[in-house]
Amino acid sequence: MRAKNAGTVWRGLARRFRGAGIETAGLDARLLLGHVLGLDGLQLAVKENLLVSDADIASLELLAKRRLGGEPVARIVGSKEFYGLEFGLNEATLVPRPETEMLVDLGIEFLEGRKRCAILDLGTGSGCILISLLVNLSGAGGIGIDLSEEALEQAGQNSVCHGVEARTDWRAGSWFAPLGDEKFDLVVSNPPYIASQEIEGLQTEVRKFDPRVALDGGRDGLAAYRAIIGGASRHLRSPGTLLLEIGHDQAEAVAALCLENRFEKPSVRKDLAGQPRVIVAQY
Ligand SMILES: C[S@@+](CC[C@H](N)C(=O)[O-])C[C@H]1O[C@@H](n2cnc3c(N)ncnc32)[C@H](O)[C@@H]1O
């Protein structure tokens, strides 16, 4: 068989992915081939003529079958880029979503310029929010809490990869339970916020491959917000900021919970698609 070059290989795979209805076909094909060849996107782009061995084509085929079976590329390659940083993933961590980067933008906006500040990240998962904040705020330190020890193990490894481990502390338990009387300048969370009965209707990539505990927000999707907003004031300095990612139809309910719990002026921030995405509340 005539050896194929990298460009021909990934474009052929992209056609198969498109035929199967995968929206991000070209990107997924490049990421999978790059993973097999040990090249990042840029390296692959300038090495389109590189000959791909039969052994590499066979490895790629195994990964392609998993993608065609609905497994997200980030799960297959075991990492995902978030806020310009690469985050390792394991079975217990949610794949970080681009829309969550807004929490990091806002956190930086609130804390930039402070010589010292403390951040609490509730439901930290891969640690993507806290680590991205610490990489961009040299005077900040933070605690990341998650129910899952396995997720925290991954968050710890990610903090080492990004050189911020000395400013992090990972604790297992439910929301504020692993804390004593620590106070923070910023409490941030992307909690589980899908109503339990809606989970079955989610796309395969999410329903089958993200951990249920990272998605399930209880009967009305608001269970985590009740716990977090109810407990946050005890752990916020005044003035302090609460930043919460929300589902597109939850702004009103979450803002009302903030007001009930003595937070001031909760405001809704929209994402690039114009959807309500974050609630900002001051204490
Ligand atoms: C939507 S995921 C967010 C993960 C990560 N922060 C991100 O944005 O990619 C929610 C996280 O909350 C964690 N979680 C769920 N219930 C929890 C609880 N009661 N206490 C602490 N963490 C919890 C899950 O394990 C999961 O890692």
GROMACS .gro file of N, CA and C in nm, residues 70-178:
model
  327
   70GLY      N    1  -1.938   0.805   1.952
   70GLY     CA    2  -1.994   0.913   2.034
   70GLY      C    3  -1.901   0.964   2.143
   71GLU      N    4  -1.782   0.901   2.158
   71GLU     CA    5  -1.693   0.946   2.265
   71GLU      C    6  -1.627   1.078   2.224
   72PRO      N    7  -1.628   1.179   2.311
   72PRO     CA    8  -1.567   1.307   2.274
   72PRO      C    9  -1.416   1.294   2.258
   73VAL      N   10  -1.359   1.376   2.170
   73VAL     CA   11  -1.214   1.371   2.146
   73VAL      C   12  -1.137   1.393   2.276
   74ALA      N   13  -1.184   1.487   2.360
   74ALA     CA   14  -1.111   1.516   2.485
   74ALA      C   15  -1.098   1.392   2.572
   75ARG      N   16  -1.203   1.306   2.573
   75ARG     CA   17  -1.196   1.181   2.652
   75ARG      C   18  -1.096   1.085   2.589
   76ILE      N   19  -1.097   1.081   2.456
   76ILE     CA   20  -1.009   0.985   2.387
   76ILE      C   21  -0.862   1.023   2.408
   77VAL      N   22  -0.832   1.153   2.397
   77VAL     CA   23  -0.691   1.193   2.410
   77VAL      C   24  -0.655   1.224   2.556
   78GLY      N   25  -0.757   1.233   2.644
   78GLY     CA   26  -0.731   1.251   2.788
   78GLY      C   27  -0.693   1.391   2.828
   79SER      N   28  -0.725   1.490   2.744
   79SER     CA   29  -0.698   1.628   2.785
   79SER      C   30  -0.781   1.725   2.701
   80LYS      N   31  -0.791   1.848   2.753
   80LYS     CA   32  -0.870   1.950   2.683
   80LYS      C   33  -0.809   2.087   2.711
   81GLU      N   34  -0.806   2.169   2.605
   81GLU     CA   35  -0.755   2.304   2.625
   81GLU      C   36  -0.863   2.392   2.685
   82PHE      N   37  -0.825   2.472   2.783
   82PHE     CA   38  -0.918   2.565   2.849
   82PHE      C   39  -0.836   2.687   2.888
   83TYR      N   40  -0.884   2.802   2.852
   83TYR     CA   41  -0.817   2.929   2.881
   83TYR      C   42  -0.670   2.926   2.834
   84GLY      N   43  -0.648   2.863   2.720
   84GLY     CA   44  -0.512   2.858   2.663
   84GLY      C   45  -0.418   2.762   2.733
   85LEU      N   46  -0.471   2.680   2.825
   85LEU     CA   47  -0.387   2.584   2.900
   85LEU      C   48  -0.442   2.444   2.874
   86GLU      N   49  -0.355   2.345   2.880
   86GLU     CA   50  -0.399   2.208   2.856
   86GLU      C   51  -0.432   2.143   2.992
   87PHE      N   52  -0.551   2.083   3.005
   87PHE     CA   53  -0.590   2.018   3.131
   87PHE      C   54  -0.607   1.869   3.112
   88GLY      N   55  -0.533   1.791   3.191
   88GLY     CA   56  -0.550   1.646   3.190
   88GLY      C   57  -0.686   1.610   3.249
   89LEU      N   58  -0.744   1.503   3.197
   89LEU     CA   59  -0.878   1.460   3.242
   89LEU      C   60  -0.872   1.316   3.288
   90ASN      N   61  -0.963   1.278   3.378
   90ASN     CA   62  -0.985   1.136   3.406
   90ASN      C   63  -1.136   1.111   3.408
   91GLU      N   64  -1.174   0.989   3.444
   91GLU     CA   65  -1.317   0.953   3.434
   91GLU      C   66  -1.405   1.037   3.525
   92ALA      N   67  -1.346   1.094   3.632
   92ALA     CA   68  -1.426   1.167   3.730
   92ALA      C   69  -1.438   1.315   3.699
   93THR      N   70  -1.369   1.362   3.595
   93THR     CA   71  -1.372   1.506   3.567
   93THR      C   72  -1.460   1.537   3.446
   94LEU      N   73  -1.534   1.646   3.457
   94LEU     CA   74  -1.608   1.698   3.341
   94LEU      C   75  -1.507   1.747   3.237
   95VAL      N   76  -1.541   1.735   3.110
   95VAL     CA   77  -1.458   1.799   3.007
   95VAL      C   78  -1.486   1.950   3.016
   96PRO      N   79  -1.384   2.033   3.044
   96PRO     CA   80  -1.409   2.178   3.056
   96PRO      C   81  -1.471   2.233   2.927
   97ARG      N   82  -1.567   2.326   2.945
   97ARG     CA   83  -1.638   2.383   2.830
   97ARG      C   84  -1.588   2.525   2.804
   98PRO      N   85  -1.585   2.564   2.674
   98PRO     CA   86  -1.537   2.699   2.644
   98PRO      C   87  -1.619   2.809   2.714
   99GLU      N   88  -1.750   2.786   2.731
   99GLU     CA   89  -1.832   2.892   2.791
   99GLU      C   90  -1.792   2.921   2.936
  100THR      N   91  -1.729   2.822   3.001
  100THR     CA   92  -1.687   2.840   3.141
  100THR      C   93  -1.569   2.938   3.152
  101GLU      N   94  -1.502   2.963   3.039
  101GLU     CA   95  -1.389   3.058   3.042
  101GLU      C   96  -1.435   3.197   3.088
  102MET      N   97  -1.565   3.224   3.072
  102MET     CA   98  -1.618   3.354   3.115
  102MET      C   99  -1.601   3.375   3.265
  103LEU      N  100  -1.613   3.267   3.343
  103LEU     CA  101  -1.592   3.279   3.488
  103LEU      C  102  -1.449   3.325   3.517
  104VAL      N  103  -1.356   3.274   3.439
  104VAL     CA  104  -1.215   3.310   3.459
  104VAL      C  105  -1.193   3.457   3.421
  105ASP      N  106  -1.249   3.498   3.306
  105ASP     CA  107  -1.238   3.640   3.266
  105ASP      C  108  -1.289   3.731   3.377
  106LEU      N  109  -1.406   3.697   3.431
  106LEU     CA  110  -1.467   3.785   3.533
  106LEU      C  111  -1.386   3.782   3.662
  107GLY      N  112  -1.338   3.663   3.700
  107GLY     CA  113  -1.257   3.653   3.823
  107GLY      C  114  -1.132   3.739   3.811
  108ILE      N  115  -1.068   3.736   3.695
  108ILE     CA  116  -0.947   3.817   3.675
  108ILE      C  117  -0.985   3.965   3.683
  109GLU      N  118  -1.097   3.999   3.620
  109GLU     CA  119  -1.142   4.140   3.623
  109GLU      C  120  -1.161   4.188   3.767
  110PHE      N  121  -1.216   4.104   3.854
  110PHE     CA  122  -1.242   4.146   3.992
  110PHE      C  123  -1.116   4.150   4.078
  111LEU      N  124  -1.021   4.062   4.050
  111LEU     CA  125  -0.907   4.047   4.142
  111LEU      C  126  -0.776   4.105   4.091
  112GLU      N  127  -0.772   4.142   3.964
  112GLU     CA  128  -0.646   4.190   3.904
  112GLU      C  129  -0.589   4.305   3.987
  113GLY      N  130  -0.458   4.305   4.005
  113GLY     CA  131  -0.392   4.416   4.074
  113GLY      C  132  -0.381   4.396   4.224
  114ARG      N  133  -0.454   4.295   4.281
  114ARG     CA  134  -0.443   4.274   4.426
  114ARG      C  135  -0.312   4.203   4.458
  115LYS      N  136  -0.246   4.250   4.563
  115LYS     CA  137  -0.118   4.186   4.600
  115LYS      C  138  -0.141   4.047   4.655
  116ARG      N  139  -0.252   4.032   4.732
  116ARG     CA  140  -0.287   3.902   4.787
  116ARG      C  141  -0.437   3.883   4.780
  117CYS      N  142  -0.480   3.768   4.741
  117CYS     CA  143  -0.624   3.741   4.746
  117CYS      C  144  -0.648   3.591   4.750
  118ALA      N  145  -0.766   3.554   4.802
  118ALA     CA  146  -0.797   3.412   4.821
  118ALA      C  147  -0.923   3.375   4.743
  119ILE      N  148  -0.915   3.260   4.676
  119ILE     CA  149  -1.024   3.215   4.588
  119ILE      C  150  -1.073   3.078   4.634
  120LEU      N  151  -1.204   3.060   4.633
  120LEU     CA  152  -1.262   2.928   4.660
  120LEU      C  153  -1.334   2.882   4.533
  121ASP      N  154  -1.297   2.763   4.483
  121ASP     CA  155  -1.361   2.707   4.362
  121ASP      C  156  -1.439   2.582   4.405
  122LEU      N  157  -1.572   2.592   4.398
  122LEU     CA  158  -1.657   2.481   4.445
  122LEU      C  159  -1.696   2.391   4.329
  123GLY      N  160  -1.673   2.261   4.343
  123GLY     CA  161  -1.698   2.167   4.233
  123GLY      C  162  -1.589   2.185   4.129
  124THR      N  163  -1.465   2.175   4.174
  124THR     CA  164  -1.350   2.216   4.092
  124THR      C  165  -1.320   2.122   3.976
  125GLY      N  166  -1.358   1.994   3.987
  125GLY     CA  167  -1.336   1.899   3.876
  125GLY      C  168  -1.189   1.889   3.839
  126SER      N  169  -1.156   1.920   3.714
  126SER     CA  170  -1.016   1.916   3.667
  126SER      C  171  -0.933   2.030   3.726
  127GLY      N  172  -0.999   2.122   3.798
  127GLY     CA  173  -0.928   2.238   3.854
  127GLY      C  174  -0.913   2.351   3.752
  128CYS      N  175  -0.982   2.338   3.638
  128CYS     CA  176  -0.957   2.431   3.527
  128CYS      C  177  -0.983   2.577   3.565
  129ILE      N  178  -1.086   2.603   3.646
  129ILE     CA  179  -1.118   2.743   3.678
  129ILE      C  180  -1.013   2.799   3.774
  130LEU      N  181  -0.991   2.729   3.884
  130LEU     CA  182  -0.896   2.780   3.984
  130LEU      C  183  -0.755   2.792   3.925
  131ILE      N  184  -0.711   2.691   3.855
  131ILE     CA  185  -0.573   2.694   3.800
  131ILE      C  186  -0.559   2.807   3.699
  132SER      N  187  -0.658   2.827   3.613
  132SER     CA  188  -0.649   2.936   3.515
  132SER      C  189  -0.644   3.071   3.585
  133LEU      N  190  -0.721   3.085   3.694
  133LEU     CA  191  -0.716   3.211   3.769
  133LEU      C  192  -0.578   3.231   3.830
  134LEU      N  193  -0.523   3.126   3.891
  134LEU     CA  194  -0.393   3.141   3.959
  134LEU      C  195  -0.281   3.169   3.860
  135VAL      N  196  -0.288   3.109   3.742
  135VAL     CA  197  -0.185   3.134   3.641
  135VAL      C  198  -0.185   3.282   3.602
  136ASN      N  199  -0.303   3.343   3.606
  136ASN     CA  200  -0.315   3.482   3.562
  136ASN      C  201  -0.314   3.585   3.674
  137LEU      N  202  -0.315   3.538   3.800
  137LEU     CA  203  -0.316   3.631   3.915
  137LEU      C  204  -0.205   3.589   4.010
  138SER      N  205  -0.089   3.654   3.997
  138SER     CA  206   0.028   3.603   4.071
  138SER      C  207   0.014   3.618   4.222
  139GLY      N  208  -0.073   3.707   4.269
  139GLY     CA  209  -0.087   3.726   4.414
  139GLY      C  210  -0.197   3.639   4.475
  140ALA      N  211  -0.256   3.551   4.396
  140ALA     CA  212  -0.372   3.475   4.444
  140ALA      C  213  -0.334   3.334   4.489
  141GLY      N  214  -0.410   3.285   4.587
  141GLY     CA  215  -0.401   3.145   4.627
  141GLY      C  216  -0.543   3.093   4.637
  142GLY      N  217  -0.561   2.963   4.638
  142GLY     CA  218  -0.700   2.917   4.641
  142GLY      C  219  -0.718   2.774   4.685
  143ILE      N  220  -0.843   2.746   4.723
  143ILE     CA  221  -0.884   2.611   4.761
  143ILE      C  222  -0.984   2.562   4.657
  144GLY      N  223  -0.965   2.439   4.611
  144GLY     CA  224  -1.061   2.376   4.520
  144GLY      C  225  -1.126   2.259   4.592
  145ILE      N  226  -1.258   2.257   4.592
  145ILE     CA  227  -1.331   2.150   4.662
  145ILE      C  228  -1.410   2.068   4.561
  146ASP      N  229  -1.413   1.937   4.581
  146ASP     CA  230  -1.497   1.851   4.498
  146ASP      C  231  -1.538   1.729   4.580
  147LEU      N  232  -1.653   1.674   4.546
  147LEU     CA  233  -1.698   1.550   4.612
  147LEU      C  234  -1.606   1.435   4.575
  148SER      N  235  -1.548   1.442   4.455
  148SER     CA  236  -1.473   1.329   4.402
  148SER      C  237  -1.323   1.340   4.429
  149GLU      N  238  -1.271   1.242   4.504
  149GLU     CA  239  -1.126   1.237   4.532
  149GLU      C  240  -1.049   1.217   4.401
  150GLU      N  241  -1.108   1.137   4.312
  150GLU     CA  242  -1.039   1.108   4.185
  150GLU      C  243  -1.025   1.235   4.100
  151ALA      N  244  -1.130   1.317   4.101
  151ALA     CA  245  -1.120   1.445   4.028
  151ALA      C  246  -1.011   1.531   4.090
  152LEU      N  247  -1.006   1.534   4.223
  152LEU     CA  248  -0.906   1.619   4.290
  152LEU      C  249  -0.763   1.572   4.261
  153GLU      N  250  -0.747   1.442   4.245
  153GLU     CA  251  -0.615   1.390   4.210
  153GLU      C  252  -0.570   1.450   4.075
  154GLN      N  253  -0.665   1.453   3.981
  154GLN     CA  254  -0.635   1.510   3.849
  154GLN      C  255  -0.609   1.660   3.859
  155ALA      N  256  -0.691   1.729   3.941
  155ALA     CA  257  -0.672   1.874   3.958
  155ALA      C  258  -0.532   1.901   4.015
  156GLY      N  259  -0.490   1.818   4.110
  156GLY     CA  260  -0.357   1.834   4.170
  156GLY      C  261  -0.248   1.819   4.064
  157GLN      N  262  -0.262   1.716   3.980
  157GLN     CA  263  -0.162   1.696   3.873
  157GLN      C  264  -0.161   1.816   3.777
  158ASN      N  265  -0.280   1.866   3.746
  158ASN     CA  266  -0.288   1.980   3.655
  158ASN      C  267  -0.221   2.104   3.716
  159SER      N  268  -0.236   2.119   3.848
  159SER     CA  269  -0.174   2.237   3.912
  159SER      C  270  -0.022   2.227   3.906
  160VAL      N  271   0.031   2.105   3.912
  160VAL     CA  272   0.177   2.086   3.900
  160VAL      C  273   0.220   2.122   3.757
  161CYS      N  274   0.145   2.071   3.658
  161CYS     CA  275   0.179   2.098   3.517
  161CYS      C  276   0.185   2.248   3.490
  162HIS      N  277   0.100   2.324   3.557
  162HIS     CA  278   0.093   2.468   3.527
  162HIS      C  279   0.167   2.553   3.631
  163GLY      N  280   0.242   2.485   3.718
  163GLY     CA  281   0.334   2.558   3.807
  163GLY      C  282   0.267   2.638   3.918
  164VAL      N  283   0.145   2.601   3.957
  164VAL     CA  284   0.078   2.679   4.063
  164VAL      C  285   0.048   2.594   4.186
  165GLU      N  286   0.106   2.472   4.193
  165GLU     CA  287   0.066   2.382   4.302
  165GLU      C  288   0.090   2.440   4.441
  166ALA      N  289   0.192   2.525   4.455
  166ALA     CA  290   0.223   2.582   4.587
  166ALA      C  291   0.114   2.678   4.634
  167ARG      N  292   0.031   2.724   4.541
  167ARG     CA  293  -0.076   2.819   4.579
  167ARG      C  294  -0.213   2.752   4.580
  168THR      N  295  -0.215   2.618   4.573
  168THR     CA  296  -0.344   2.549   4.572
  168THR      C  297  -0.356   2.455   4.691
  169ASP      N  298  -0.481   2.425   4.722
  169ASP     CA  299  -0.511   2.331   4.829
  169ASP      C  300  -0.639   2.260   4.782
  170TRP      N  301  -0.632   2.128   4.766
  170TRP     CA  302  -0.748   2.054   4.713
  170TRP      C  303  -0.812   1.977   4.827
  171ARG      N  304  -0.943   1.992   4.844
  171ARG     CA  305  -1.010   1.925   4.956
  171ARG      C  306  -1.135   1.851   4.910
  172ALA      N  307  -1.152   1.730   4.964
  172ALA     CA  308  -1.267   1.648   4.925
  172ALA      C  309  -1.383   1.668   5.022
  173GLY      N  310  -1.504   1.677   4.966
  173GLY     CA  311  -1.624   1.687   5.049
  173GLY      C  312  -1.731   1.765   4.978
  174SER      N  313  -1.844   1.784   5.046
  174SER     CA  314  -1.957   1.851   4.983
  174SER      C  315  -1.953   2.002   5.010
  175TRP      N  316  -1.944   2.077   4.905
  175TRP     CA  317  -1.945   2.224   4.907
  175TRP      C  318  -1.856   2.282   5.019
  176PHE      N  319  -1.915   2.342   5.124
  176PHE     CA  320  -1.830   2.411   5.224
  176PHE      C  321  -1.784   2.318   5.337
  177ALA      N  322  -1.830   2.193   5.336
  177ALA     CA  323  -1.801   2.104   5.450
  177ALA      C  324  -1.652   2.089   5.481
  178PRO      N  325  -1.563   2.082   5.381
  178PRO     CA  326  -1.420   2.064   5.414
  178PRO      C  327  -1.352   2.192   5.466
   0.00000   0.00000   0.00000
